[in-house]
Amino acid sequence: MSTNFEPVIQALESGGIIAYPTETVYGLGCDPFQRTSIEKIFELKQRPLAQTPLILIPDVGWLEKLCKNIDPLTAKLVDHFWPGPLTLIFQASKEMPPWLIRDDETLAVRHSSHPWVEVFMKAYQKPLISTSANLSGQEPSLTIESVKQVFGDKVDLYIDGGELRQNKSSSIVMIQEGKLKVLRPGGVSVNEINQVLYGERSSF
């Protein structure tokens, strides 16, 4: 895959939408701080804007900028599973724009382990919206060709990462009052998560 990131960064900074591979399924992405771009993604997916998207970050240092009051058990999951296919729910910082914040004043955040995404995010050094590249309620896409069939020229830039092997989206979990709450099963099993929560100490 190309490591010429200039076209990707230009597309994002100009408010464009990109389609790109992750360690789970193909995703649609944009600059999370440009509301019109997020509205465009939700319109493409035919998904209500009330369902806030998750955010990819370049490194765990971004958690201090985006989130507050990080729970020790959540930090333990960060230590063990990031980068990887686990999305975690955090309390949102007051500085975050309202369109990124869920009704319970939280954010959904992930650090991707896909090789291209990892290298790109280190170069980009900004958060990136990540939502599966499919119409709402439909199966996620595992090839860039299937993404193009759905969205055509409505996506500004397509990044071909070949056929993906994982057919599950990331797991989404949160720690609520000291207990694990699974919002969406996915790439990391509940058994794996429970084993980490009750068998390791966190260094984060």
XYZ file of N, CA and C in Angstrom:
612
model
N 0.831 -1.199 0.000
C 0.000 0.000 0.000
C 0.865 1.248 0.000
N 0.368 2.303 -0.621
C 1.140 3.533 -0.758
C 1.306 4.228 0.590
N 2.493 4.767 0.806
C 2.739 5.590 1.988
C 2.843 7.068 1.611
N 2.349 7.402 0.416
C 2.220 8.803 0.032
C 0.905 9.303 0.617
N 0.982 9.923 1.772
C -0.222 10.295 2.502
C -0.755 11.680 2.135
N -0.035 12.412 1.303
C -0.457 13.777 0.984
C -1.871 13.837 0.411
N -2.245 12.964 -0.561
C -3.619 13.027 -1.082
C -4.667 12.719 -0.016
N -4.335 11.821 0.899
C -5.278 11.462 1.961
C -5.482 12.649 2.901
N -4.391 13.253 3.312
C -4.473 14.400 4.220
C -5.192 15.570 3.557
N -4.908 15.800 2.279
C -5.590 16.878 1.558
C -7.093 16.632 1.502
N -7.472 15.382 1.246
C -8.895 15.050 1.184
C -9.572 15.309 2.527
N -8.933 14.898 3.611
C -9.517 15.077 4.940
C -9.594 16.549 5.323
N -8.523 17.287 5.078
C -8.495 18.699 5.474
C -9.476 19.549 4.670
N -9.811 19.085 3.462
C -10.768 19.822 2.634
C -12.209 19.390 2.901
N -12.395 18.557 3.918
C -13.744 18.134 4.281
C -14.220 16.893 3.566
N -13.306 16.179 2.904
C -13.679 15.011 2.119
C -13.873 13.753 2.952
N -14.393 12.736 2.272
C -14.635 11.426 2.872
C -13.678 10.421 2.248
N -13.048 9.592 3.076
C -12.171 8.545 2.561
C -12.732 7.174 2.945
N -12.419 6.179 2.115
C -12.709 4.778 2.441
C -11.372 4.081 2.604
N -11.206 3.313 3.671
C -9.886 2.762 3.978
C -10.024 1.441 4.740
N -8.972 0.614 4.714
C -9.026 -0.668 5.420
C -8.707 -0.507 6.901
N -9.279 -1.378 7.716
C -8.890 -1.478 9.122
C -8.604 -2.952 9.414
N -8.269 -3.274 10.646
C -8.003 -4.666 10.996
C -9.283 -5.491 11.081
N -10.438 -4.841 10.922
C -11.710 -5.566 10.949
C -12.378 -5.507 9.577
N -12.973 -4.367 9.238
C -13.673 -4.206 7.958
C -13.260 -2.872 7.338
N -13.700 -2.610 6.096
C -13.427 -1.306 5.491
C -14.255 -0.236 6.192
N -13.644 0.938 6.337
C -14.305 2.027 7.025
C -14.409 3.276 6.177
N -15.311 4.154 6.583
C -15.389 5.507 6.041
C -14.830 6.448 7.093
N -14.065 7.443 6.641
C -13.445 8.351 7.586
C -13.510 9.790 7.142
N -13.378 10.693 8.111
C -13.318 12.128 7.837
C -12.714 12.806 9.059
N -12.517 14.103 8.940
C -12.034 14.917 10.056
C -13.162 15.039 11.086
N -12.982 14.556 12.307
C -14.066 14.602 13.294
C -14.466 16.004 13.720
N -13.613 16.988 13.453
C -13.914 18.344 13.886
C -14.614 19.169 12.804
N -14.928 18.524 11.673
C -15.708 19.174 10.618
C -17.098 18.529 10.589
N -18.055 19.210 11.175
C -19.388 18.613 11.328
C -20.021 18.273 9.985
N -19.834 19.116 8.985
C -20.465 18.849 7.687
C -19.951 17.546 7.078
N -18.696 17.214 7.341
C -18.136 15.962 6.830
C -18.797 14.763 7.506
N -18.997 14.853 8.810
C -19.668 13.771 9.532
C -21.112 13.634 9.062
N -21.778 14.756 8.848
C -23.151 14.712 8.340
C -23.203 14.027 6.979
N -22.193 14.267 6.153
C -22.140 13.638 4.837
C -21.990 12.126 4.964
N -21.109 11.672 5.868
C -20.940 10.232 6.076
C -22.247 9.588 6.528
N -22.927 10.205 7.462
C -24.172 9.627 7.962
C -25.246 9.622 6.880
N -25.240 10.644 6.041
C -26.180 10.669 4.916
C -25.871 9.537 3.938
N -24.573 9.306 3.666
C -24.178 8.221 2.770
C -24.610 6.869 3.332
N -24.446 6.681 4.627
C -24.778 5.408 5.262
C -26.275 5.255 5.539
N -27.023 6.340 5.361
C -28.454 6.354 5.689
C -28.657 5.981 7.161
N -27.877 6.665 7.976
C -27.858 6.386 9.415
C -28.165 7.665 10.181
N -28.965 7.608 11.254
C -29.296 8.813 12.016
C -28.050 9.456 12.627
N -27.976 10.766 12.561
C -26.824 11.485 13.103
C -26.733 11.331 14.615
N -27.849 10.971 15.247
C -27.848 10.796 16.703
C -26.925 9.659 17.135
N -26.645 8.722 16.216
C -25.732 7.619 16.522
C -24.299 8.091 16.281
N -23.691 8.642 17.296
C -22.372 9.258 17.131
C -21.325 8.236 16.692
N -20.391 8.650 15.822
C -19.372 7.729 15.305
C -18.226 7.549 16.289
N -17.442 6.512 16.075
C -16.254 6.323 16.906
C -15.066 7.075 16.305
N -14.073 7.305 17.126
C -12.905 8.091 16.745
C -11.655 7.233 16.855
N -10.857 7.214 15.797
C -9.536 6.590 15.852
C -8.523 7.630 16.307
N -7.551 7.208 17.114
C -6.511 8.125 17.574
C -5.131 7.596 17.180
N -4.160 8.513 16.986
C -2.805 8.089 16.605
C -2.074 7.336 17.708
N -2.347 7.713 18.968
C -1.677 7.075 20.106
C -2.477 7.371 21.370
N -2.145 6.668 22.450
C -2.934 6.806 23.680
C -2.791 8.187 24.317
N -1.777 8.939 23.930
C -1.633 10.290 24.446
C -2.832 11.168 24.147
N -3.556 10.836 23.075
C -4.730 11.618 22.709
C -5.876 11.450 23.700
N -5.853 10.399 24.489
C -6.928 10.211 25.463
C -7.005 11.377 26.439
N -5.854 11.933 26.807
C -5.841 13.056 27.743
C -6.475 14.299 27.134
N -6.454 14.406 25.797
C -7.034 15.565 25.125
C -8.537 15.393 24.890
N -8.953 14.150 24.650
C -10.341 13.900 24.267
C -11.230 13.512 25.439
N -10.627 12.943 26.487
C -11.408 12.297 27.541
C -11.033 12.817 28.922
N -11.822 12.430 29.909
C -11.533 12.796 31.297
C -11.914 11.624 32.210
N -11.349 11.636 33.414
C -11.703 10.654 34.452
C -11.642 9.214 33.931
N -10.486 8.831 33.397
C -10.359 7.495 32.818
C -10.368 6.435 33.917
N -11.312 5.532 33.814
C -11.484 4.462 34.798
C -10.285 3.513 34.772
N -9.790 3.069 35.934
C -8.638 2.151 35.958
C -8.870 0.856 35.181
N -10.090 0.338 35.201
C -10.369 -0.887 34.449
C -10.346 -0.623 32.946
N -10.841 0.538 32.536
C -10.764 0.909 31.124
C -9.311 1.068 30.708
N -8.505 1.666 31.584
C -7.077 1.823 31.297
C -6.399 0.468 31.136
N -6.839 -0.507 31.900
C -6.278 -1.856 31.788
C -6.567 -2.439 30.404
N -7.768 -2.183 29.878
C -8.116 -2.659 28.535
C -7.296 -1.938 27.469
N -7.041 -0.654 27.677
C -6.164 0.097 26.769
C -4.792 -0.560 26.716
N -4.247 -0.840 27.869
C -2.916 -1.457 27.957
C -2.835 -2.764 27.182
N -3.857 -3.574 27.323
C -3.780 -4.937 26.793
C -4.204 -5.049 25.330
N -5.244 -4.321 24.929
C -5.851 -4.570 23.620
C -5.535 -3.519 22.557
N -4.967 -2.407 22.948
C -4.644 -1.377 21.946
C -3.186 -1.449 21.554
N -2.871 -1.238 20.286
C -3.836 -1.098 19.191
C -4.519 -2.422 18.873
N -5.791 -2.345 18.466
C -6.532 -3.556 18.159
C -8.015 -3.296 17.973
N -8.797 -4.357 17.717
C -10.215 -4.215 17.356
C -11.154 -4.074 18.551
N -10.801 -3.221 19.491
C -11.636 -2.965 20.662
C -11.874 -1.467 20.795
N -13.136 -1.074 20.696
C -13.536 0.318 20.896
C -13.982 0.484 22.343
N -13.466 1.522 22.992
C -13.765 1.767 24.404
C -14.534 3.072 24.568
N -15.389 3.099 25.563
C -16.200 4.280 25.846
C -15.582 5.046 27.016
N -15.359 6.342 26.801
C -14.747 7.213 27.808
C -15.656 8.413 28.076
N -15.492 9.020 29.241
C -16.147 10.297 29.502
C -15.513 11.366 28.622
N -16.338 12.145 27.949
C -15.838 13.145 27.008
C -15.346 14.393 27.729
N -14.246 14.935 27.229
C -13.761 16.221 27.712
C -14.768 17.311 27.356
N -14.836 18.344 28.183
C -15.762 19.449 27.924
C -15.408 20.210 26.656
N -14.161 20.061 26.199
C -13.723 20.779 25.003
C -14.168 20.098 23.702
N -14.706 18.880 23.794
C -15.087 18.156 22.586
C -16.354 18.737 21.974
N -16.425 18.819 20.628
C -17.632 19.334 19.986
C -18.831 18.426 20.247
N -20.019 19.002 20.372
C -21.201 18.229 20.789
C -21.586 17.107 19.832
N -21.260 17.242 18.544
C -21.661 16.204 17.588
C -20.843 14.916 17.721
N -19.789 14.951 18.528
C -18.994 13.746 18.766
C -19.364 13.057 20.075
N -20.195 13.713 20.871
C -20.488 13.228 22.218
C -21.832 12.505 22.245
N -21.836 11.337 22.857
C -23.049 10.555 23.008
C -23.975 11.195 24.042
N -25.220 10.716 24.094
C -26.209 11.299 25.005
C -25.762 11.252 26.463
N -24.959 10.240 26.807
C -24.488 10.122 28.193
C -23.145 10.814 28.413
N -22.800 11.741 27.502
C -21.587 12.557 27.599
C -20.320 11.714 27.533
N -20.335 10.724 26.664
C -19.169 9.869 26.463
C -18.726 9.891 25.005
N -17.530 9.337 24.776
C -16.953 9.196 23.438
C -16.604 7.735 23.203
N -16.709 7.316 21.938
C -16.247 5.984 21.544
C -14.900 6.150 20.838
N -13.848 5.496 21.367
C -12.480 5.722 20.878
C -11.785 4.383 20.636
N -10.929 4.363 19.601
C -10.152 3.149 19.316
C -8.790 3.530 18.751
N -7.811 2.654 18.977
C -6.478 2.771 18.376
C -6.310 1.563 17.468
N -6.334 1.787 16.159
C -6.333 0.690 15.185
C -4.965 0.028 15.061
N -4.997 -1.295 14.820
C -3.751 -2.044 14.625
C -3.486 -2.369 13.160
N -4.321 -1.880 12.244
C -4.055 -2.150 10.827
C -2.756 -1.449 10.428
N -1.847 -2.142 9.739
C -0.531 -1.552 9.429
C -0.611 -0.218 8.706
N -1.478 -0.113 7.684
C -1.564 1.153 6.951
C -2.125 2.249 7.854
N -3.169 1.923 8.596
C -3.786 2.927 9.471
C -2.793 3.406 10.523
N -2.044 2.490 11.105
C -1.066 2.875 12.131
C -0.030 3.853 11.581
N 0.510 3.535 10.403
C 1.538 4.400 9.811
C 0.930 5.737 9.404
N -0.270 5.686 8.801
C -0.922 6.934 8.396
C -1.217 7.818 9.601
N -1.764 7.245 10.656
C -2.132 8.043 11.818
C -0.917 8.686 12.471
N 0.222 8.007 12.438
C 1.450 8.605 12.969
C 1.869 9.810 12.136
N 1.631 9.731 10.824
C 1.960 10.858 9.947
C 0.934 11.982 10.080
N -0.319 11.620 10.203
C -1.423 12.590 10.258
C -1.466 13.312 11.602
N -1.253 12.573 12.669
C -1.215 13.110 14.034
C -2.484 13.865 14.435
N -3.617 13.331 13.964
C -4.922 13.867 14.355
C -5.896 12.704 14.479
N -6.987 12.895 15.208
C -8.015 11.853 15.241
C -8.696 11.707 13.878
N -9.348 10.571 13.696
C -10.034 10.261 12.441
C -11.339 9.540 12.763
N -12.412 9.967 12.110
C -13.678 9.250 12.261
C -13.552 7.870 11.633
N -14.162 6.880 12.262
C -14.184 5.528 11.703
C -15.578 4.943 11.866
N -16.197 4.604 10.744
C -17.481 3.915 10.750
C -17.485 2.944 9.589
N -18.100 1.804 9.753
C -18.034 0.769 8.719
C -18.584 1.273 7.388
N -17.920 0.868 6.303
C -18.252 1.363 4.958
C -19.373 0.536 4.348
N -20.568 0.749 4.866
C -21.749 0.051 4.362
C -22.984 0.873 4.702
N -24.091 0.584 4.034
C -25.347 1.213 4.401
C -25.780 0.696 5.764
N -26.445 1.536 6.524
C -26.879 1.156 7.862
C -27.729 -0.114 7.813
N -27.356 -1.093 8.633
C -28.100 -2.342 8.687
C -27.622 -3.408 7.731
N -26.706 -3.055 6.819
C -26.179 -4.007 5.849
C -24.863 -4.606 6.347
N -24.405 -5.665 5.673
C -23.161 -6.315 6.056
C -21.961 -5.406 5.777
N -20.947 -5.409 6.649
C -19.733 -4.622 6.402
C -19.006 -5.101 5.150
N -18.197 -4.223 4.566
C -17.462 -4.523 3.335
C -16.063 -5.028 3.653
N -15.648 -6.075 2.936
C -14.317 -6.648 3.115
C -13.399 -6.372 1.935
N -13.904 -5.737 0.870
C -13.074 -5.344 -0.274
C -13.407 -3.914 -0.657
N -12.430 -3.232 -1.254
C -12.666 -1.851 -1.680
C -13.650 -1.814 -2.839
N -13.683 -2.891 -3.643
C -14.621 -2.949 -4.767
C -16.065 -2.916 -4.271
N -16.343 -3.642 -3.194
C -17.712 -3.650 -2.670
C -18.093 -2.291 -2.091
N -17.113 -1.572 -1.538
C -17.378 -0.220 -1.040
C -17.717 0.704 -2.206
N -16.963 0.594 -3.297
C -17.211 1.433 -4.472
C -18.580 1.159 -5.074
N -19.008 -0.092 -5.047
C -20.321 -0.434 -5.587
C -21.436 0.262 -4.821
N -21.226 0.455 -3.532
C -22.251 1.083 -2.696
C -22.215 2.606 -2.803
N -21.015 3.191 -2.770
C -20.906 4.643 -2.619
C -20.430 5.382 -3.864
N -19.808 4.690 -4.809
C -19.404 5.328 -6.060
C -18.582 6.583 -5.855
N -18.932 7.635 -6.603
C -18.152 8.875 -6.540
C -18.541 9.770 -5.361
N -19.383 9.272 -4.477
C -19.747 10.052 -3.292
C -18.643 10.035 -2.233
N -17.718 9.088 -2.374
C -16.525 9.053 -1.520
C -15.381 9.700 -2.283
N -14.640 10.579 -1.633
C -13.621 11.373 -2.325
C -12.345 10.603 -2.624
N -11.982 9.644 -1.763
C -10.731 8.913 -1.964
C -10.873 7.492 -1.428
N -10.506 6.522 -2.281
C -10.541 5.110 -1.892
C -9.121 4.600 -1.684
N -8.895 3.905 -0.587
C -7.587 3.319 -0.290
C -7.751 1.802 -0.277
N -7.096 1.138 -1.205
C -7.271 -0.304 -1.387
C -6.284 -1.078 -0.521
N -6.804 -1.800 0.441
C -5.969 -2.634 1.297
C -6.138 -4.109 1.019
N -6.687 -4.434 -0.168
C -6.915 -5.832 -0.504
C -8.136 -6.388 0.207
N -8.331 -7.686 0.075
C -9.465 -8.327 0.742
C -9.129 -8.565 2.212
N -10.018 -8.137 3.086
C -9.804 -8.275 4.521
C -10.327 -9.621 5.012
N -9.654 -10.190 5.980
C -10.026 -11.514 6.483
C -11.044 -11.451 7.612
N -11.015 -10.380 8.360
C -11.921 -10.248 9.501
C -13.289 -9.819 8.994
N -14.348 -10.482 9.438
C -15.688 -10.090 9.021
C -16.500 -9.507 10.172
N -15.829 -9.169 11.257
C -16.496 -8.561 12.396
C -15.993 -7.140 12.593
N -16.898 -6.256 12.965
C -16.486 -4.917 13.365
C -15.818 -5.005 14.737
N -15.262 -3.885 15.185
C -14.624 -3.886 16.504
C -15.669 -4.104 17.596
N -15.247 -4.729 18.668
C -16.093 -4.816 19.860
C -16.195 -3.424 20.478
N -17.355 -3.106 21.039
C -17.527 -1.840 21.754
C -17.958 -2.160 23.179
N -17.152 -1.723 24.144
C -17.473 -2.000 25.548
C -17.236 -0.758 26.394
N -17.839 -0.757 27.568
C -17.595 0.307 28.532
C -17.590 -0.287 29.935
N -16.922 0.405 30.830
C -16.955 0.046 32.243
C -17.942 0.984 32.926
N -18.959 0.399 33.520
C -20.003 1.194 34.170
C -20.165 0.709 35.608
N -19.862 1.594 36.557
C -19.927 1.255 37.980
C -19.122 -0.001 38.287
N -17.935 -0.073 37.673
C -17.021 -1.172 37.942
C -17.328 -2.466 37.226
N -18.352 -2.462 36.370
C -18.737 -3.685 35.671
C -18.629 -3.499 34.161
N -18.315 -4.601 33.473
C -18.200 -4.583 32.019
C -19.580 -4.556 31.381
N -19.761 -3.635 30.434
C -20.997 -3.573 29.652
C -20.623 -3.680 28.177
N -21.139 -4.684 27.495
C -20.837 -4.901 26.080
C -21.916 -4.231 25.239
N -21.517 -3.215 24.463
C -22.457 -2.506 23.603
C -22.548 -3.144 22.228
N -21.448 -3.753 21.779
C -21.451 -4.459 20.496
C -20.384 -5.545 20.527
N -20.749 -6.807 20.365
C -19.730 -7.855 20.257
C -18.986 -7.731 18.939
N -17.731 -8.147 18.917
C -16.960 -8.007 17.687
C -15.641 -8.726 17.741
N -14.578 -8.007 17.346
C -13.275 -8.619 17.130
C -12.559 -9.130 18.360
N -12.974 -8.704 19.543
C -12.389 -9.199 20.799
C -13.511 -9.837 21.612
N -13.316 -11.058 22.055
C -14.385 -11.779 22.751
C -14.559 -11.279 24.183
N -15.760 -11.485 24.709
C -16.050 -11.110 26.095
C -15.160 -11.896 27.053
N -14.899 -13.155 26.739
C -14.026 -13.968 27.595
C -12.624 -13.377 27.690
N -12.087 -12.925 26.540
C -10.760 -12.305 26.539
C -10.752 -11.054 27.410
N -11.799 -10.255 27.276
C -11.874 -9.001 28.030
C -11.968 -9.276 29.527
N -12.832 -10.199 29.905
C -12.981 -10.527 31.329
C -11.693 -11.071 31.931
N -10.971 -11.861 31.150
C -9.713 -12.421 31.644
C -8.718 -11.318 31.957
N -8.671 -10.313 31.091
C -7.749 -9.196 31.306
C -8.198 -8.339 32.486
N -9.485 -8.076 32.576
C -9.989 -7.205 33.636
C -9.707 -7.754 35.027
N -9.758 -9.053 35.160
C -9.654 -9.616 36.503
C -8.386 -10.426 36.720
N -7.411 -10.261 35.781
C -6.188 -11.031 35.936
C -4.900 -10.260 35.770
N -5.007 -8.951 35.474
C -3.802 -8.160 35.229
C -3.887 -6.821 35.931
N -2.742 -6.247 36.168
C -2.664 -4.864 36.638
C -2.327 -3.965 35.466
N -2.874 -2.770 35.464
C -2.623 -1.829 34.375
C -1.450 -0.921 34.696
N -0.676 -0.606 33.674
C 0.431 0.346 33.836
C 0.060 1.712 33.298
N -1.168 1.850 32.747
C -1.576 3.125 32.130
C -2.049 4.100 33.194
